[in-house]
């Protein structure tokens, strides 16, 4: 149980284009979903926290207009990287916590974004 | 602001040995301390977690030791296997505090 999926698993795009990444909780309802960014051989850096039906809360230094987050339902959150640039190339990982559950975060498999 | 410090950065252990990874936290409001295992190109997977009301938790070959007064906790992997080779992250969170991760430890178990 508590499976989180992400789509796509990897994406290559041209500089200036927008990319949407989906995060789904497959067998549970997720009150809260989190988006992380991970550079090679580094730790996970929290980008934003999103609750279903409300605006996401962004970490300091994360541009909300560049990284658009939508949490339309209890099983789906999307991250859109707008006007992507090579420096946005990274491994993006989402996680989710069970509705009414504990602090445990269940992570998706990640999405590798490469911006040319 | 690094709220969770993890060491060592890398660790090499012989098969069958004990792997020990240490973490220290600063915020006394943290009350949930998980360990995650991550293989290259994959998302982190929850390994084991502990709360401050116990000093030790064991699940199979994995044990967390927790020292509340020292604000430290550690992961012990008994009988380490080559398949355990991965990056391990400790983390900490609280009711009003988002989860913060340690820098990670790259474990290599040699056959």
Tab-separated table of C-alpha atoms in Angstrom:
chain	number	residue	atom	x	y	z
A	1	UNK	CA	0.000	0.000	0.000
A	2	UNK	CA	0.834	3.741	-0.038
A	3	UNK	CA	2.158	3.819	-3.587
A	4	UNK	CA	2.995	7.101	-5.266
A	5	UNK	CA	3.590	7.361	-8.995
A	6	UNK	CA	5.109	10.095	-11.121
A	7	UNK	CA	4.822	10.789	-14.798
A	8	UNK	CA	6.875	11.122	-16.828
A	9	UNK	CA	9.874	9.317	-15.369
A	10	UNK	CA	12.172	11.393	-17.530
A	11	UNK	CA	11.756	14.290	-19.904
A	12	UNK	CA	14.015	16.267	-22.194
A	13	UNK	CA	12.880	19.673	-23.361
A	14	UNK	CA	14.200	22.744	-25.084
A	15	UNK	CA	15.039	25.887	-23.189
A	16	UNK	CA	12.052	28.198	-22.892
A	17	UNK	CA	9.389	25.501	-22.984
A	18	UNK	CA	7.164	24.381	-20.106
A	19	UNK	CA	7.069	20.920	-18.627
A	20	UNK	CA	4.350	19.363	-16.483
A	21	UNK	CA	5.081	16.570	-14.007
A	22	UNK	CA	2.255	14.576	-12.432
A	23	UNK	CA	2.269	12.998	-9.005
A	24	UNK	CA	-0.438	10.508	-8.088
A	25	UNK	CA	-1.238	8.585	-4.947
A	26	UNK	CA	-2.472	5.269	-6.324
A	27	UNK	CA	-4.060	3.522	-3.369
A	28	UNK	CA	-4.708	6.242	-0.837
A	29	UNK	CA	-5.969	9.771	-0.504
A	30	UNK	CA	-3.275	12.308	0.151
A	31	UNK	CA	-4.123	15.385	2.153
A	32	UNK	CA	-0.732	16.871	1.565
A	33	UNK	CA	1.782	16.449	-1.217
A	34	UNK	CA	5.330	17.714	-1.287
A	35	UNK	CA	7.660	18.540	-4.135
A	36	UNK	CA	11.397	18.111	-3.789
A	37	UNK	CA	14.352	18.783	-5.990
A	38	UNK	CA	17.523	16.751	-5.875
A	39	UNK	CA	20.787	17.540	-7.621
A	40	UNK	CA	23.316	14.742	-8.283
A	41	UNK	CA	24.853	13.347	-5.112
A	42	UNK	CA	22.970	15.833	-2.973
A	43	UNK	CA	20.125	15.665	-0.514
A	44	UNK	CA	16.464	16.411	-1.111
A	45	UNK	CA	15.499	20.058	-0.999
A	46	UNK	CA	11.867	20.847	-0.285
A	47	UNK	CA	10.414	23.153	-2.914
A	48	UNK	CA	6.798	23.427	-1.857
A	49	UNK	CA	3.981	21.885	0.109
A	50	UNK	CA	0.533	21.582	-1.385
A	51	UNK	CA	-2.798	20.773	0.180
A	52	UNK	CA	-5.776	19.694	-1.878
A	53	UNK	CA	-7.881	22.651	-2.919
A	54	UNK	CA	-5.595	25.360	-1.621
A	55	UNK	CA	-2.574	27.282	-2.809
A	56	UNK	CA	0.829	25.720	-2.396
A	57	UNK	CA	3.285	26.981	0.185
A	58	UNK	CA	6.687	27.588	-1.331
A	59	UNK	CA	10.024	27.415	0.408
A	60	UNK	CA	12.132	30.538	0.554
A	61	UNK	CA	14.006	31.074	-2.682
A	62	UNK	CA	11.652	28.984	-4.832
A	63	UNK	CA	9.941	31.053	-7.521
A	64	UNK	CA	6.213	30.361	-7.379
A	65	UNK	CA	5.669	31.783	-10.853
A	66	UNK	CA	8.257	29.461	-12.305
A	67	UNK	CA	7.249	26.313	-10.484
A	68	UNK	CA	3.464	26.160	-10.670
A	69	UNK	CA	1.829	23.620	-8.400
A	70	UNK	CA	-1.752	22.455	-8.657
A	71	UNK	CA	-3.321	20.008	-6.205
A	72	UNK	CA	-6.701	19.491	-7.820
A	73	UNK	CA	-7.731	16.315	-6.011
A	74	UNK	CA	-6.755	14.107	-3.097
A	75	UNK	CA	-4.828	11.849	-5.465
A	76	UNK	CA	-3.189	14.228	-7.932
A	77	UNK	CA	-0.719	17.077	-7.757
A	78	UNK	CA	1.090	18.594	-10.714
A	79	UNK	CA	4.288	20.609	-10.955
A	80	UNK	CA	4.759	22.743	-14.036
A	81	UNK	CA	8.202	24.135	-14.725
A	82	UNK	CA	7.547	27.211	-16.833
A	83	UNK	CA	10.056	28.629	-19.304
A	84	UNK	CA	12.558	25.988	-18.362
A	85	UNK	CA	16.273	26.724	-18.542
A	86	UNK	CA	19.295	24.397	-18.318
A	87	UNK	CA	19.784	25.292	-14.646
A	88	UNK	CA	16.345	23.783	-13.964
A	89	UNK	CA	17.676	20.369	-15.000
A	90	UNK	CA	17.333	18.175	-11.937
A	91	UNK	CA	15.604	15.189	-10.370
A	92	UNK	CA	12.151	16.182	-9.165
A	93	UNK	CA	10.502	13.972	-6.565
A	94	UNK	CA	7.061	14.206	-5.021
A	95	UNK	CA	5.812	12.669	-1.822
A	96	UNK	CA	2.455	12.339	-0.124
A	97	UNK	CA	1.062	11.812	3.331
A	98	UNK	CA	-2.085	9.870	4.041
A	99	UNK	CA	-5.217	11.843	4.726
A	100	UNK	CA	-5.677	11.826	8.474
A	101	UNK	CA	-2.565	9.707	8.828
A	102	UNK	CA	0.852	10.110	10.402
A	103	UNK	CA	3.881	12.135	9.355
A	104	UNK	CA	5.150	9.394	7.094
A	105	UNK	CA	5.874	10.611	3.593
A	106	UNK	CA	5.654	8.170	0.718
A	107	UNK	CA	7.830	9.125	-2.207
A	108	UNK	CA	7.305	8.775	-5.913
A	109	UNK	CA	10.003	7.348	-8.185
A	110	UNK	CA	11.110	10.777	-9.360
A	111	UNK	CA	11.246	12.577	-12.694
A	112	UNK	CA	14.528	13.369	-14.388
A	113	UNK	CA	14.270	16.714	-16.211
A	114	UNK	CA	16.908	17.709	-18.716
A	115	UNK	CA	16.642	21.125	-20.333
A	116	UNK	CA	18.744	21.598	-23.430
B	1	UNK	CA	19.732	26.281	7.382
B	2	UNK	CA	20.828	22.731	7.957
B	3	UNK	CA	18.737	21.395	10.779
B	4	UNK	CA	19.809	17.774	10.474
B	5	UNK	CA	23.476	16.844	10.290
B	6	UNK	CA	24.389	13.414	8.986
B	7	UNK	CA	27.656	11.500	9.032
B	8	UNK	CA	29.633	9.937	7.542
B	9	UNK	CA	29.280	11.170	3.981
B	10	UNK	CA	30.328	7.769	2.672
B	11	UNK	CA	30.836	4.384	4.245
B	12	UNK	CA	32.401	1.159	3.043
B	13	UNK	CA	31.595	-2.032	4.908
B	14	UNK	CA	32.429	-5.661	4.296
B	15	UNK	CA	29.600	-8.111	3.715
B	16	UNK	CA	28.290	-9.332	7.032
B	17	UNK	CA	29.535	-6.290	8.911
B	18	UNK	CA	27.591	-3.595	10.749
B	19	UNK	CA	26.891	-0.273	9.040
B	20	UNK	CA	26.353	2.686	11.351
B	21	UNK	CA	25.110	6.088	10.224
B	22	UNK	CA	24.643	8.972	12.632
B	23	UNK	CA	22.425	12.025	12.640
B	24	UNK	CA	22.029	15.007	14.930
B	25	UNK	CA	19.224	17.525	14.980
B	26	UNK	CA	18.839	21.002	16.390
B	27	UNK	CA	15.132	21.646	16.702
B	28	UNK	CA	13.721	20.119	19.890
B	29	UNK	CA	10.229	20.402	18.409
B	30	UNK	CA	10.999	17.603	15.947
B	31	UNK	CA	9.106	14.480	16.952
B	32	UNK	CA	9.360	12.123	14.003
B	33	UNK	CA	12.631	10.677	12.737
B	34	UNK	CA	12.564	8.466	9.641
B	35	UNK	CA	15.347	6.885	7.639
B	36	UNK	CA	15.062	6.590	3.892
B	37	UNK	CA	16.961	4.387	1.445
B	38	UNK	CA	17.543	5.618	-2.086
B	39	UNK	CA	18.950	3.739	-5.048
B	40	UNK	CA	20.356	5.665	-8.039
B	41	UNK	CA	17.644	7.146	-10.218
B	42	UNK	CA	14.885	6.150	-7.802
B	43	UNK	CA	12.826	7.938	-5.212
B	44	UNK	CA	13.562	7.456	-1.495
B	45	UNK	CA	11.865	4.544	0.235
B	46	UNK	CA	10.969	4.585	3.908
B	47	UNK	CA	13.140	2.137	5.798
B	48	UNK	CA	12.295	2.639	9.450
B	49	UNK	CA	11.142	5.498	11.674
B	50	UNK	CA	11.080	6.357	15.365
B	51	UNK	CA	9.433	8.820	17.729
B	52	UNK	CA	11.084	10.294	20.849
B	53	UNK	CA	9.085	8.191	23.290
B	54	UNK	CA	11.305	5.161	22.641
B	55	UNK	CA	15.078	4.828	22.620
B	56	UNK	CA	15.338	2.012	20.116
B	57	UNK	CA	13.349	0.418	17.337
B	58	UNK	CA	14.278	-2.691	15.430
B	59	UNK	CA	12.886	-4.030	12.185
B	60	UNK	CA	14.716	-7.017	10.801
B	61	UNK	CA	18.356	-6.095	10.251
B	62	UNK	CA	17.669	-2.378	10.709
B	63	UNK	CA	17.750	-0.662	14.104
B	64	UNK	CA	17.309	2.981	15.059
B	65	UNK	CA	18.876	4.166	18.295
B	66	UNK	CA	17.572	7.444	19.636
B	67	UNK	CA	19.141	9.707	22.268
B	68	UNK	CA	16.740	12.516	23.066
B	69	UNK	CA	19.002	14.367	25.499
B	70	UNK	CA	21.850	14.425	22.995
B	71	UNK	CA	19.494	15.128	20.100
B	72	UNK	CA	21.054	12.320	18.137
B	73	UNK	CA	19.825	9.207	16.390
B	74	UNK	CA	21.521	6.525	14.401
B	75	UNK	CA	20.821	3.716	11.963
B	76	UNK	CA	22.459	0.342	12.418
B	77	UNK	CA	22.373	-2.186	9.600
B	78	UNK	CA	23.311	-5.614	10.870
B	79	UNK	CA	24.759	-8.314	8.621
B	80	UNK	CA	25.173	-5.784	5.802
B	81	UNK	CA	24.682	-7.170	2.303
B	82	UNK	CA	25.792	-5.905	-1.121
B	83	UNK	CA	22.124	-5.243	-1.885
B	84	UNK	CA	22.127	-2.695	0.937
B	85	UNK	CA	24.489	-0.511	-1.105
B	86	UNK	CA	22.554	2.720	-1.540
B	87	UNK	CA	22.327	6.247	-0.219
B	88	UNK	CA	20.689	6.611	3.176
B	89	UNK	CA	19.027	9.783	4.384
B	90	UNK	CA	17.935	10.574	7.895
B	91	UNK	CA	15.180	13.104	8.358
B	92	UNK	CA	13.261	14.906	11.061
B	93	UNK	CA	9.897	16.616	11.212
B	94	UNK	CA	7.418	18.011	13.690
B	95	UNK	CA	3.809	19.103	13.914
B	96	UNK	CA	4.606	22.562	12.662
B	97	UNK	CA	7.854	21.764	10.902
B	98	UNK	CA	8.264	20.313	7.455
B	99	UNK	CA	10.541	17.346	7.040
B	100	UNK	CA	14.222	18.181	6.815
B	101	UNK	CA	16.729	15.753	5.416
B	102	UNK	CA	20.320	15.039	6.261
B	103	UNK	CA	22.957	15.299	3.552
B	104	UNK	CA	22.946	11.553	2.916
B	105	UNK	CA	25.401	8.691	3.381
B	106	UNK	CA	26.548	6.626	0.448
B	107	UNK	CA	26.925	3.071	1.698
B	108	UNK	CA	28.950	0.504	-0.201
B	109	UNK	CA	28.922	-3.083	1.008
B	110	UNK	CA	31.772	-5.080	-0.458
B	111	UNK	CA	31.225	-8.796	-1.127
